[in-house]
PDB file of C-alpha atoms in Angstrom:
ATOM      1  CA  MET A  23     -53.309  74.313  22.870  1.00 41.00           C
ATOM      2  CA  PHE A  24     -55.170  73.048  19.921  1.00 44.00           C
ATOM      3  CA  ASN A  25     -57.778  75.349  18.413  1.00 50.00           C
ATOM      4  CA  ARG A  26     -61.119  73.670  18.055  1.00 51.00           C
ATOM      5  CA  ARG A  27     -63.516  74.661  15.379  1.00 52.00           C
ATOM      6  CA  PRO A  28     -67.014  75.445  16.576  1.00 49.00           C
ATOM      7  CA  THR A  29     -69.386  72.597  15.867  1.00 47.00           C
ATOM      8  CA  ALA A  30     -72.208  73.533  13.491  1.00 46.00           C
ATOM      9  CA  ALA A  31     -75.721  73.069  14.834  1.00 46.00           C
ATOM     10  CA  ARG A  32     -77.390  70.010  13.374  1.00 50.00           C
ATOM     11  CA  PRO A  33     -80.730  70.621  11.714  1.00 47.00           C
ATOM     12  CA  ASN A  34     -83.786  69.344  13.517  1.00 49.00           C
ATOM     13  CA  ARG A  35     -84.959  66.330  11.565  1.00 52.00           C
ATOM     14  CA  SER A  36     -87.816  65.352  13.820  1.00 53.00           C
ATOM     15  CA  TRP A  37     -90.758  63.878  11.924  1.00 52.00           C
ATOM     16  CA  GLN A  38     -93.603  66.362  11.537  1.00 60.00           C
ATOM     17  CA  GLN A  39     -97.056  65.308  10.381  1.00 64.00           C
ATOM     18  CA  SER A  40     -98.418  67.085   7.313  1.00 68.00           C
ATOM     19  CA  LYS A  41    -101.984  67.528   6.139  1.00 71.00           C
ATOM     20  CA  SER A  42    -101.595  64.663   3.662  1.00 69.00           C
ATOM     21  CA  PHE A  43    -100.646  62.332   6.527  1.00 70.00           C
ATOM     22  CA  TRP A  44    -103.834  63.017   8.444  1.00 73.00           C
ATOM     23  CA  ILE A  45    -105.991  62.740   5.332  1.00 76.00           C
ATOM     24  CA  VAL A  46    -104.489  59.387   4.287  1.00 75.00           C
ATOM     25  CA  ALA A  47    -104.544  58.152   7.898  1.00 73.00           C
ATOM     26  CA  ALA A  48    -108.275  58.923   8.143  1.00 77.00           C
ATOM     27  CA  LEU A  49    -108.934  57.070   4.884  1.00 75.00           C
ATOM     28  CA  VAL A  50    -106.885  54.076   6.062  1.00 77.00           C
ATOM     29  CA  LEU A  51    -108.799  54.028   9.366  1.00 78.00           C
ATOM     30  CA  LEU A  52    -112.123  54.002   7.540  1.00 76.00           C
ATOM     31  CA  LEU A  53    -110.959  51.153   5.279  1.00 76.00           C
ATOM     32  CA  VAL A  54    -109.731  49.160   8.283  1.00 76.00           C
ATOM     33  CA  ILE A  55    -113.068  49.624  10.095  1.00 83.00           C
ATOM     34  CA  ALA A  56    -115.003  48.539   7.001  1.00 76.00           C
ATOM     35  CA  SER A  57    -112.776  45.467   6.564  1.00 71.00           C
ATOM     36  CA  ALA A  58    -113.175  44.552  10.234  1.00 72.00           C
ATOM     37  CA  ALA A  59    -116.966  44.790   9.931  1.00 75.00           C
ATOM     38  CA  SER A  60    -117.051  42.551   6.852  1.00 73.00           C
ATOM     39  CA  SER A  61    -114.187  40.071   7.424  1.00 72.00           C
ATOM     40  CA  GLY A  62    -113.187  40.371  11.084  1.00 75.00           C
ATOM     41  CA  PHE A  63    -109.562  40.223  12.250  1.00 75.00           C
ATOM     42  CA  GLY A  64    -108.378  38.770   8.945  1.00 71.00           C
ATOM     43  CA  GLY A  65    -109.848  41.769   7.127  1.00 72.00           C
ATOM     44  CA  ILE A  66    -107.870  44.160   9.375  1.00 78.00           C
ATOM     45  CA  ILE A  67    -104.554  42.374   8.630  1.00 75.00           C
ATOM     46  CA  LEU A  68    -105.391  42.227   4.914  1.00 73.00           C
ATOM     47  CA  MET A  69    -106.179  45.940   4.675  1.00 75.00           C
ATOM     48  CA  LEU A  70    -103.111  47.021   6.656  1.00 77.00           C
ATOM     49  CA  GLY A  71    -100.881  44.790   4.477  1.00 74.00           C
ATOM     50  CA  LEU A  72    -102.390  46.232   1.290  1.00 77.00           C
ATOM     51  CA  VAL A  73    -101.785  49.809   2.465  1.00 78.00           C
ATOM     52  CA  ALA A  74     -98.170  48.991   3.483  1.00 75.00           C
ATOM     53  CA  LEU A  75     -97.477  47.248   0.154  1.00 74.00           C
ATOM     54  CA  ILE A  76     -98.803  50.170  -1.906  1.00 78.00           C
ATOM     55  CA  THR A  77     -96.908  52.725   0.208  1.00 77.00           C
ATOM     56  CA  GLY A  78     -93.586  50.844  -0.067  1.00 73.00           C
ATOM     57  CA  LEU A  79     -93.887  50.224  -3.819  1.00 77.00           C
ATOM     58  CA  TYR A  80     -94.733  53.888  -4.414  1.00 74.00           C
ATOM     59  CA  ALA A  81     -91.592  54.995  -2.525  1.00 72.00           C
ATOM     60  CA  LEU A  82     -89.396  52.450  -4.397  1.00 71.00           C
ATOM     61  CA  LEU A  83     -90.678  53.332  -7.863  1.00 75.00           C
ATOM     62  CA  THR A  84     -90.987  57.112  -7.583  1.00 75.00           C
ATOM     63  CA  LYS A  85     -88.073  57.687  -5.121  1.00 70.00           C
ATOM     64  CA  ARG A  86     -90.283  60.193  -3.321  1.00 71.00           C
ATOM     65  CA  LYS A  87     -91.341  60.496   0.257  1.00 68.00           C
ATOM     66  CA  THR A  88     -94.780  59.054   0.922  1.00 71.00           C
ATOM     67  CA  TRP A  89     -97.446  60.162   3.380  1.00 67.00           C
ATOM     68  CA  VAL A  90     -95.438  58.449   6.188  1.00 67.00           C
ATOM     69  CA  ARG A  91     -92.181  60.077   4.933  1.00 66.00           C
ATOM     70  CA  LEU A  92     -90.034  56.943   4.477  1.00 67.00           C
ATOM     71  CA  PRO A  93     -86.382  58.100   4.801  1.00 65.00           C
ATOM     72  CA  HIS A  94     -84.739  55.965   2.071  1.00 67.00           C
ATOM     73  CA  ARG A  95     -85.295  53.095  -0.385  1.00 70.00           C
ATOM     74  CA  LYS A  96     -84.253  50.451   2.115  1.00 71.00           C
ATOM     75  CA  SER A  97     -87.075  51.471   4.449  1.00 73.00           C
ATOM     76  CA  ALA A  98     -89.473  51.468   1.500  1.00 72.00           C
ATOM     77  CA  GLY A  99     -88.445  47.909   0.612  1.00 77.00           C
ATOM     78  CA  ILE A 100     -88.947  46.698   4.169  1.00 80.00           C
ATOM     79  CA  VAL A 101     -92.426  48.282   4.315  1.00 76.00           C
ATOM     80  CA  ALA A 102     -93.399  46.737   0.967  1.00 72.00           C
ATOM     81  CA  SER A 103     -92.163  43.280   2.075  1.00 79.00           C
ATOM     82  CA  LEU A 104     -94.040  43.477   5.377  1.00 78.00           C
ATOM     83  CA  GLY A 105     -97.144  44.596   3.489  1.00 72.00           C
ATOM     84  CA  ALA A 106     -96.954  41.586   1.144  1.00 79.00           C
ATOM     85  CA  ILE A 107     -96.541  39.205   4.104  1.00 85.00           C
ATOM     86  CA  ALA A 108     -99.484  40.795   5.953  1.00 74.00           C
ATOM     87  CA  LEU A 109    -101.541  40.554   2.772  1.00 70.00           C
ATOM     88  CA  LEU A 110    -100.911  36.804   2.536  1.00 77.00           C
ATOM     89  CA  VAL A 111    -101.535  36.262   6.253  1.00 80.00           C
ATOM     90  CA  GLY A 112    -104.798  38.222   6.151  1.00 73.00           C
ATOM     91  CA  THR A 113    -106.007  36.241   3.139  1.00 76.00           C
ATOM     92  CA  GLY A 114    -105.256  32.976   4.962  1.00 77.00           C
ATOM     93  CA  VAL A 115    -107.060  34.106   8.132  1.00 76.00           C
ATOM     94  CA  ILE A 116    -110.132  35.127   6.142  1.00 74.00           C
ATOM     95  CA  GLY A 117    -110.199  31.790   4.334  1.00 74.00           C
ATOM     96  CA  ALA A 118    -109.817  29.848   7.596  1.00 75.00           C
ATOM     97  CA  THR A 119    -112.568  31.711   9.424  1.00 72.00           C
ATOM     98  CA  ALA A 120    -115.079  31.766   6.539  1.00 63.00           C
ATOM     99  CA  ALA A 121    -118.233  29.682   7.151  1.00 55.00           C
ATOM    100  CA  PRO A 122    -118.371  26.495   5.046  1.00 52.00           C
ATOM    101  CA  SER A 123    -120.870  26.709   2.206  1.00 50.00           C
ATOM    102  CA  ALA A 124    -123.896  24.444   2.367  1.00 47.00           C
ATOM    103  CA  PRO A 125    -123.769  21.518  -0.099  1.00 49.00           C
ATOM    104  CA  VAL A 126    -126.160  21.575  -3.019  1.00 48.00           C
ATOM    105  CA  VAL A 127    -128.858  18.967  -2.532  1.00 48.00           C
ATOM    106  CA  ASN A 128    -130.593  17.350  -5.485  1.00 54.00           C
ATOM    107  CA  LYS A 129    -134.225  17.570  -4.435  1.00 52.00           C
ATOM    108  CA  ALA A 130    -135.385  15.097  -7.108  1.00 52.00           C
ATOM    109  CA  ALA A 131    -132.927  12.444  -5.968  1.00 49.00           C
ATOM    110  CA  LEU A 132    -133.780  13.072  -2.339  1.00 47.00           C
ATOM    111  CA  VAL A 133    -137.487  12.598  -3.015  1.00 48.00           C
ATOM    112  CA  ALA A 134    -136.849   9.427  -5.044  1.00 52.00           C
ATOM    113  CA  SER A 135    -134.730   7.936  -2.264  1.00 54.00           C
ATOM    114  CA  GLN A 136    -137.386   8.420   0.395  1.00 55.00           C
ATOM    115  CA  PRO A 137    -139.898   5.599   0.879  1.00 52.00           C
ATOM    116  CA  ALA A 138    -143.446   6.142  -0.324  1.00 48.00           C
ATOM    117  CA  THR A 139    -145.796   7.274   2.386  1.00 49.00           C
ATOM    118  CA  THR A 140    -149.535   6.944   2.520  1.00 46.00           C
ATOM    119  CA  THR A 141    -151.638  10.086   2.443  1.00 50.00           C
ATOM    120  CA  ALA A 142    -153.212  10.653   5.827  1.00 51.00           C
ATOM    121  CA  THR A 143    -156.877  11.583   5.903  1.00 56.00           C
ATOM    122  CA  PRO A 144    -157.242  14.969   7.585  1.00 57.00           C
ATOM    123  CA  THR A 145    -159.192  14.940  10.818  1.00 62.00           C
ATOM    124  CA  PRO A 146    -162.306  17.096  10.570  1.00 60.00           C
ATOM    125  CA  THR A 147    -161.982  20.255  12.627  1.00 63.00           C
ATOM    126  CA  PRO A 148    -164.856  20.707  15.072  1.00 59.00           C
ATOM    127  CA  THR A 149    -167.051  23.715  14.363  1.00 58.00           C
ATOM    128  CA  PRO A 150    -166.357  26.408  16.969  1.00 57.00           C
ATOM    129  CA  THR A 151    -169.253  27.344  19.198  1.00 62.00           C
ATOM    130  CA  ALA A 152    -170.629  30.798  18.433  1.00 69.00           C
ATOM    131  CA  THR A 153    -169.930  33.333  21.132  1.00 85.00           C
ATOM    132  CA  ASN A 154    -172.551  35.640  22.582  1.00 87.00           C
ATOM    133  CA  PRO A 155    -172.502  38.858  20.494  1.00 87.00           C
ATOM    134  CA  ALA A 156    -174.204  40.887  23.240  1.00 85.00           C
ATOM    135  CA  ARG A 157    -172.416  44.196  23.996  1.00 86.00           C
ATOM    136  CA  THR A 158    -170.075  43.786  21.017  1.00 90.00           C
ATOM    137  CA  ALA A 159    -169.728  46.319  18.211  1.00 92.00           C
ATOM    138  CA  CYS A 160    -172.216  46.364  15.345  1.00 92.00           C
ATOM    139  CA  LEU A 161    -172.455  48.352  12.114  1.00 89.00           C
ATOM    140  CA  SER A 162    -176.074  49.358  11.390  1.00 89.00           C
ATOM    141  CA  ALA A 163    -178.402  50.957  13.948  1.00 88.00           C
ATOM    142  CA  ALA A 164    -181.753  49.162  14.512  1.00 90.00           C
ATOM    143  CA  ALA A 165    -180.383  45.931  12.981  1.00 92.00           C
ATOM    144  CA  THR A 166    -181.546  42.779  14.779  1.00 92.00           C
ATOM    145  CA  GLN A 167    -180.331  39.232  15.328  1.00 91.00           C
ATOM    146  CA  VAL A 168    -181.249  36.298  17.562  1.00 92.00           C
ATOM    147  CA  TYR A 169    -178.840  34.465  19.862  1.00 88.00           C
ATOM    148  CA  GLN A 170    -180.125  31.404  21.716  1.00 87.00           C
ATOM    149  CA  GLY A 171    -183.687  32.622  21.434  1.00 87.00           C
ATOM    150  CA  ALA A 172    -182.952  36.141  22.729  1.00 90.00           C
ATOM    151  CA  ALA A 173    -183.441  39.099  20.374  1.00 92.00           C
ATOM    152  CA  LEU A 174    -180.550  41.547  20.094  1.00 92.00           C
ATOM    153  CA  VAL A 175    -180.829  45.041  18.593  1.00 94.00           C
ATOM    154  CA  CYS A 176    -177.965  47.187  17.285  1.00 95.00           C
ATOM    155  CA  THR A 177    -178.314  50.296  19.458  1.00 94.00           C
ATOM    156  CA  GLN A 178    -176.381  53.550  19.691  1.00 90.00           C
ATOM    157  CA  GLY A 179    -175.351  54.270  23.266  1.00 86.00           C
ATOM    158  CA  THR A 180    -174.796  57.614  24.972  1.00 84.00           C
ATOM    159  CA  ASP A 181    -171.145  57.513  23.886  1.00 86.00           C
ATOM    160  CA  GLY A 182    -172.156  57.288  20.217  1.00 85.00           C
ATOM    161  CA  LYS A 183    -170.948  53.690  19.729  1.00 90.00           C
ATOM    162  CA  LEU A 184    -173.131  50.959  18.195  1.00 92.00           C
ATOM    163  CA  LEU A 185    -173.486  47.813  20.317  1.00 91.00           C
ATOM    164  CA  TRP A 186    -175.620  44.659  20.261  1.00 92.00           C
ATOM    165  CA  LEU A 187    -177.998  44.985  23.247  1.00 92.00           C
ATOM    166  CA  PRO A 188    -180.967  42.925  24.498  1.00 93.00           C
ATOM    167  CA  GLU A 189    -184.264  44.151  23.056  1.00 91.00           C
ATOM    168  CA  ALA A 190    -185.654  45.431  26.394  1.00 92.00           C
ATOM    169  CA  GLU A 191    -182.501  47.411  27.209  1.00 90.00           C
ATOM    170  CA  SER A 192    -182.414  48.744  23.645  1.00 92.00           C
ATOM    171  CA  LYS A 193    -185.989  50.059  23.967  1.00 92.00           C
ATOM    172  CA  VAL A 194    -185.125  51.911  27.186  1.00 93.00           C
ATOM    173  CA  ILE A 195    -182.070  53.549  25.612  1.00 92.00           C
ATOM    174  CA  VAL A 196    -183.932  54.442  22.409  1.00 93.00           C
ATOM    175  CA  LYS A 197    -186.844  55.981  24.377  1.00 93.00           C
ATOM    176  CA  ALA A 198    -184.456  57.993  26.557  1.00 92.00           C
ATOM    177  CA  ALA A 199    -182.673  59.276  23.453  1.00 91.00           C
ATOM    178  CA  ALA A 200    -186.019  60.179  21.816  1.00 93.00           C
ATOM    179  CA  ASP A 201    -187.209  62.027  24.959  1.00 94.00           C
ATOM    180  CA  LYS A 202    -183.939  63.912  25.157  1.00 92.00           C
ATOM    181  CA  LYS A 203    -184.170  64.915  21.509  1.00 92.00           C
ATOM    182  CA  ALA A 204    -187.797  66.002  21.921  1.00 95.00           C
ATOM    183  CA  ALA A 205    -186.867  68.143  24.938  1.00 95.00           C
ATOM    184  CA  GLU A 206    -183.999  69.696  23.037  1.00 93.00           C
ATOM    185  CA  ASP A 207    -186.241  70.390  20.029  1.00 95.00           C
ATOM    186  CA  LYS A 208    -188.882  71.959  22.279  1.00 94.00           C
ATOM    187  CA  ALA A 209    -186.305  74.169  24.007  1.00 95.00           C
ATOM    188  CA  ALA A 210    -184.916  75.216  20.627  1.00 96.00           C
ATOM    189  CA  ALA A 211    -188.443  76.029  19.334  1.00 95.00           C
ATOM    190  CA  GLU A 212    -189.273  78.067  22.451  1.00 94.00           C
ATOM    191  CA  LYS A 213    -186.008  79.955  22.168  1.00 95.00           C
ATOM    192  CA  LEU A 214    -186.693  80.685  18.497  1.00 95.00           C
ATOM    193  CA  ALA A 215    -190.247  81.866  19.293  1.00 95.00           C
ATOM    194  CA  ALA A 216    -188.939  84.117  22.083  1.00 95.00           C
ATOM    195  CA  GLU A 217    -186.345  85.599  19.754  1.00 94.00           C
ATOM    196  CA  LYS A 218    -189.012  86.240  17.094  1.00 94.00           C
ATOM    197  CA  GLN A 219    -191.358  87.860  19.660  1.00 94.00           C
ATOM    198  CA  ALA A 220    -188.531  90.054  20.958  1.00 94.00           C
ATOM    199  CA  ALA A 221    -187.723  91.106  17.410  1.00 95.00           C
ATOM    200  CA  ALA A 222    -191.419  91.877  16.727  1.00 94.00           C
ATOM    201  CA  ASP A 223    -191.719  93.898  19.960  1.00 93.00           C
ATOM    202  CA  LYS A 224    -188.627  95.849  19.029  1.00 93.00           C
ATOM    203  CA  VAL A 225    -190.028  96.621  15.582  1.00 94.00           C
ATOM    204  CA  ALA A 226    -193.385  97.688  17.103  1.00 94.00           C
ATOM    205  CA  ALA A 227    -191.678  99.951  19.647  1.00 93.00           C
ATOM    206  CA  GLU A 228    -189.544 101.535  16.958  1.00 92.00           C
ATOM    207  CA  LYS A 229    -192.675 102.055  14.802  1.00 92.00           C
ATOM    208  CA  ALA A 230    -194.561 103.639  17.734  1.00 94.00           C
ATOM    209  CA  VAL A 231    -191.681 106.025  18.362  1.00 94.00           C
ATOM    210  CA  ALA A 232    -191.530 106.870  14.672  1.00 94.00           C
ATOM    211  CA  ASP A 233    -195.335 107.419  14.513  1.00 93.00           C
ATOM    212  CA  GLN A 234    -195.272 109.663  17.610  1.00 92.00           C
ATOM    213  CA  ALA A 235    -192.425 111.682  16.127  1.00 93.00           C
ATOM    214  CA  ALA A 236    -194.347 112.025  12.865  1.00 93.00           C
ATOM    215  CA  ALA A 237    -197.504 113.091  14.739  1.00 92.00           C
ATOM    216  CA  ASP A 238    -195.567 115.684  16.752  1.00 92.00           C
ATOM    217  CA  ALA A 239    -194.015 117.016  13.584  1.00 92.00           C
ATOM    218  CA  ALA A 240    -197.411 117.211  11.864  1.00 92.00           C
ATOM    219  CA  ALA A 241    -198.942 119.009  14.862  1.00 90.00           C
ATOM    220  CA  ALA A 242    -196.093 121.484  14.930  1.00 89.00           C
ATOM    221  CA  GLU A 243    -196.473 122.106  11.215  1.00 87.00           C
ATOM    222  CA  ALA A 244    -200.272 122.630  11.600  1.00 88.00           C
ATOM    223  CA  ALA A 245    -199.722 125.049  14.464  1.00 84.00           C
ATOM    224  CA  ARG A 246    -197.177 126.943  12.380  1.00 83.00           C
ATOM    225  CA  LEU A 247    -199.622 127.220   9.493  1.00 85.00           C
ATOM    226  CA  ALA A 248    -202.586 128.252  11.770  1.00 81.00           C
ATOM    227  CA  GLY A 249    -200.679 131.213  13.144  1.00 69.00           C
ATOM    228  CA  PRO A 250    -200.534 132.510  16.736  1.00 71.00           C
ATOM    229  CA  PRO A 251    -203.466 131.519  19.049  1.00 64.00           C
ATOM    230  CA  ALA A 252    -206.313 134.023  19.701  1.00 64.00           C
ATOM    231  CA  PRO A 253    -206.096 135.946  22.984  1.00 68.00           C
ATOM    232  CA  ALA A 254    -208.168 134.497  25.855  1.00 64.00           C
ATOM    233  CA  ALA A 255    -211.340 136.347  27.072  1.00 62.00           C
ATOM    234  CA  PRO A 256    -210.891 138.309  30.273  1.00 64.00           C
ATOM    235  CA  TYR A 257    -212.059 136.649  33.472  1.00 60.00           C
ATOM    236  CA  VAL A 258    -215.425 137.940  34.801  1.00 54.00           C
ATOM    237  CA  PRO A 259    -216.298 136.752  38.283  1.00 56.00           C
ATOM    238  CA  ALA A 260    -219.810 135.363  38.728  1.00 54.00           C
ATOM    239  CA  ALA A 261    -222.396 137.434  40.660  1.00 46.00           C
ATOM    240  CA  PRO A 262    -223.082 136.132  44.104  1.00 50.00           C
ATOM    241  CA  ALA A 263    -226.270 134.084  44.366  1.00 58.00           C
ATOM    242  CA  GLY A 264    -229.322 135.747  46.124  1.00 59.00           C
ATOM    243  CA  PRO A 265    -231.599 134.182  48.727  1.00 69.00           C
ATOM    244  CA  ASN A 266    -233.790 131.230  47.755  1.00 80.00           C
ATOM    245  CA  VAL A 267    -237.233 132.672  46.695  1.00 84.00           C
ATOM    246  CA  VAL A 268    -240.050 130.272  47.626  1.00 84.00           C
ATOM    247  CA  HIS A 269    -243.854 130.267  47.602  1.00 83.00           C
ATOM    248  CA  PRO A 270    -245.682 129.921  50.895  1.00 87.00           C
ATOM    249  CA  GLY A 271    -247.504 126.608  51.251  1.00 84.00           C
ATOM    250  CA  ALA A 272    -245.526 124.935  48.438  1.00 87.00           C
ATOM    251  CA  PHE A 273    -244.052 121.542  48.999  1.00 86.00           C
ATOM    252  CA  CYS A 274    -240.354 121.483  49.979  1.00 89.00           C
ATOM    253  CA  SER A 275    -237.660 119.070  51.045  1.00 84.00           C
ATOM    254  CA  GLY A 276    -235.888 121.208  53.609  1.00 80.00           C
ATOM    255  CA  GLY A 277    -233.952 124.413  53.938  1.00 83.00           C
ATOM    256  CA  VAL A 278    -234.860 128.123  54.295  1.00 87.00           C
ATOM    257  CA  GLY A 279    -235.950 130.771  51.836  1.00 85.00           C
ATOM    258  CA  VAL A 280    -237.795 134.079  51.414  1.00 87.00           C
ATOM    259  CA  THR A 281    -240.932 135.126  49.644  1.00 87.00           C
ATOM    260  CA  SER A 282    -240.875 137.535  46.728  1.00 83.00           C
ATOM    261  CA  THR A 283    -241.603 140.263  49.253  1.00 84.00           C
ATOM    262  CA  GLY A 284    -238.633 139.282  51.391  1.00 83.00           C
ATOM    263  CA  LYS A 285    -240.513 137.428  54.163  1.00 86.00           C
ATOM    264  CA  PRO A 286    -238.394 134.612  55.694  1.00 88.00           C
ATOM    265  CA  MET A 287    -239.744 131.106  55.143  1.00 87.00           C
ATOM    266  CA  VAL A 288    -238.769 127.697  56.485  1.00 88.00           C
ATOM    267  CA  CYS A 289    -239.485 124.169  55.202  1.00 91.00           C
ATOM    268  CA  ALA A 290    -241.355 122.385  58.026  1.00 88.00           C
ATOM    269  CA  PRO A 291    -244.335 120.010  58.570  1.00 88.00           C
ATOM    270  CA  ALA A 292    -247.625 121.785  58.001  1.00 85.00           C
ATOM    271  CA  LYS A 293    -250.990 120.988  59.591  1.00 85.00           C
ATOM    272  CA  ASP A 294    -251.581 118.244  57.053  1.00 86.00           C
ATOM    273  CA  GLY A 295    -248.290 116.651  58.130  1.00 83.00           C
ATOM    274  CA  LYS A 296    -246.484 117.360  54.820  1.00 86.00           C
ATOM    275  CA  MET A 297    -243.334 119.410  54.352  1.00 88.00           C
ATOM    276  CA  ARG A 298    -244.345 122.873  53.166  1.00 89.00           C
ATOM    277  CA  TRP A 299    -242.953 126.369  53.177  1.00 86.00           C
ATOM    278  CA  ILE A 300    -244.310 128.177  56.175  1.00 86.00           C
ATOM    279  CA  GLY A 301    -243.476 131.455  57.845  1.00 82.00           C
ATOM    280  CA  ALA A 302    -240.503 131.444  60.104  1.00 73.00           C
TER     281      ALA A 302
END
């Protein structure tokens, strides 16, 4: 039997994308998008043809693999030829789809060719009727104006805005605002007076406390300087009162008594009808 030599494994020549491929592909995509935005479909064909032409010529002249890794010079020539054809086709499409330019018009000749026209007299515009300014904004408070015989006054409302109001309504609003301000001023004055009175009362109370403390201190100092107090006198009970000594026949107003000799006497009506001391 014939001996067969083992077949050597063929190297894997599958195309692998490099970093340069993705970079150039991204740039080409951006250029194609820009061309499509500016020139439409013709711009896309033109840009793709230009990229193919440059890639093929680079491979033919430098004999190096490009970003798409063309395998040999024949492939590079085909790519360059297709790129040139696409370039021509894209140019033709752009020229066919371009908008026609507007012709230049000689304005002087156009005016001379037109027949002379008469100048029309403008129709007078009627004067617009003035609108009622009531309840519209104004600028200066207390300003006045008259509309159809009615007086209007620029008045500040409760919301702070200035409006043209009829004179009677303006007076009511102004009076209400003045009364409110007067009440507020009165309340503020009363509050201020109460605060001042409270402050004065506080000062007076503090002064009274300070004066009392000073008086107590002075009294204590005087007592210290005067020395200890003198001893009190002993208590002597009063002698009991004796009987009431009266004179017989003397006038009296009632009661009992004794004479100097110890005879009991009583105050009673005498023979003359008067109250006298007589014997009991």
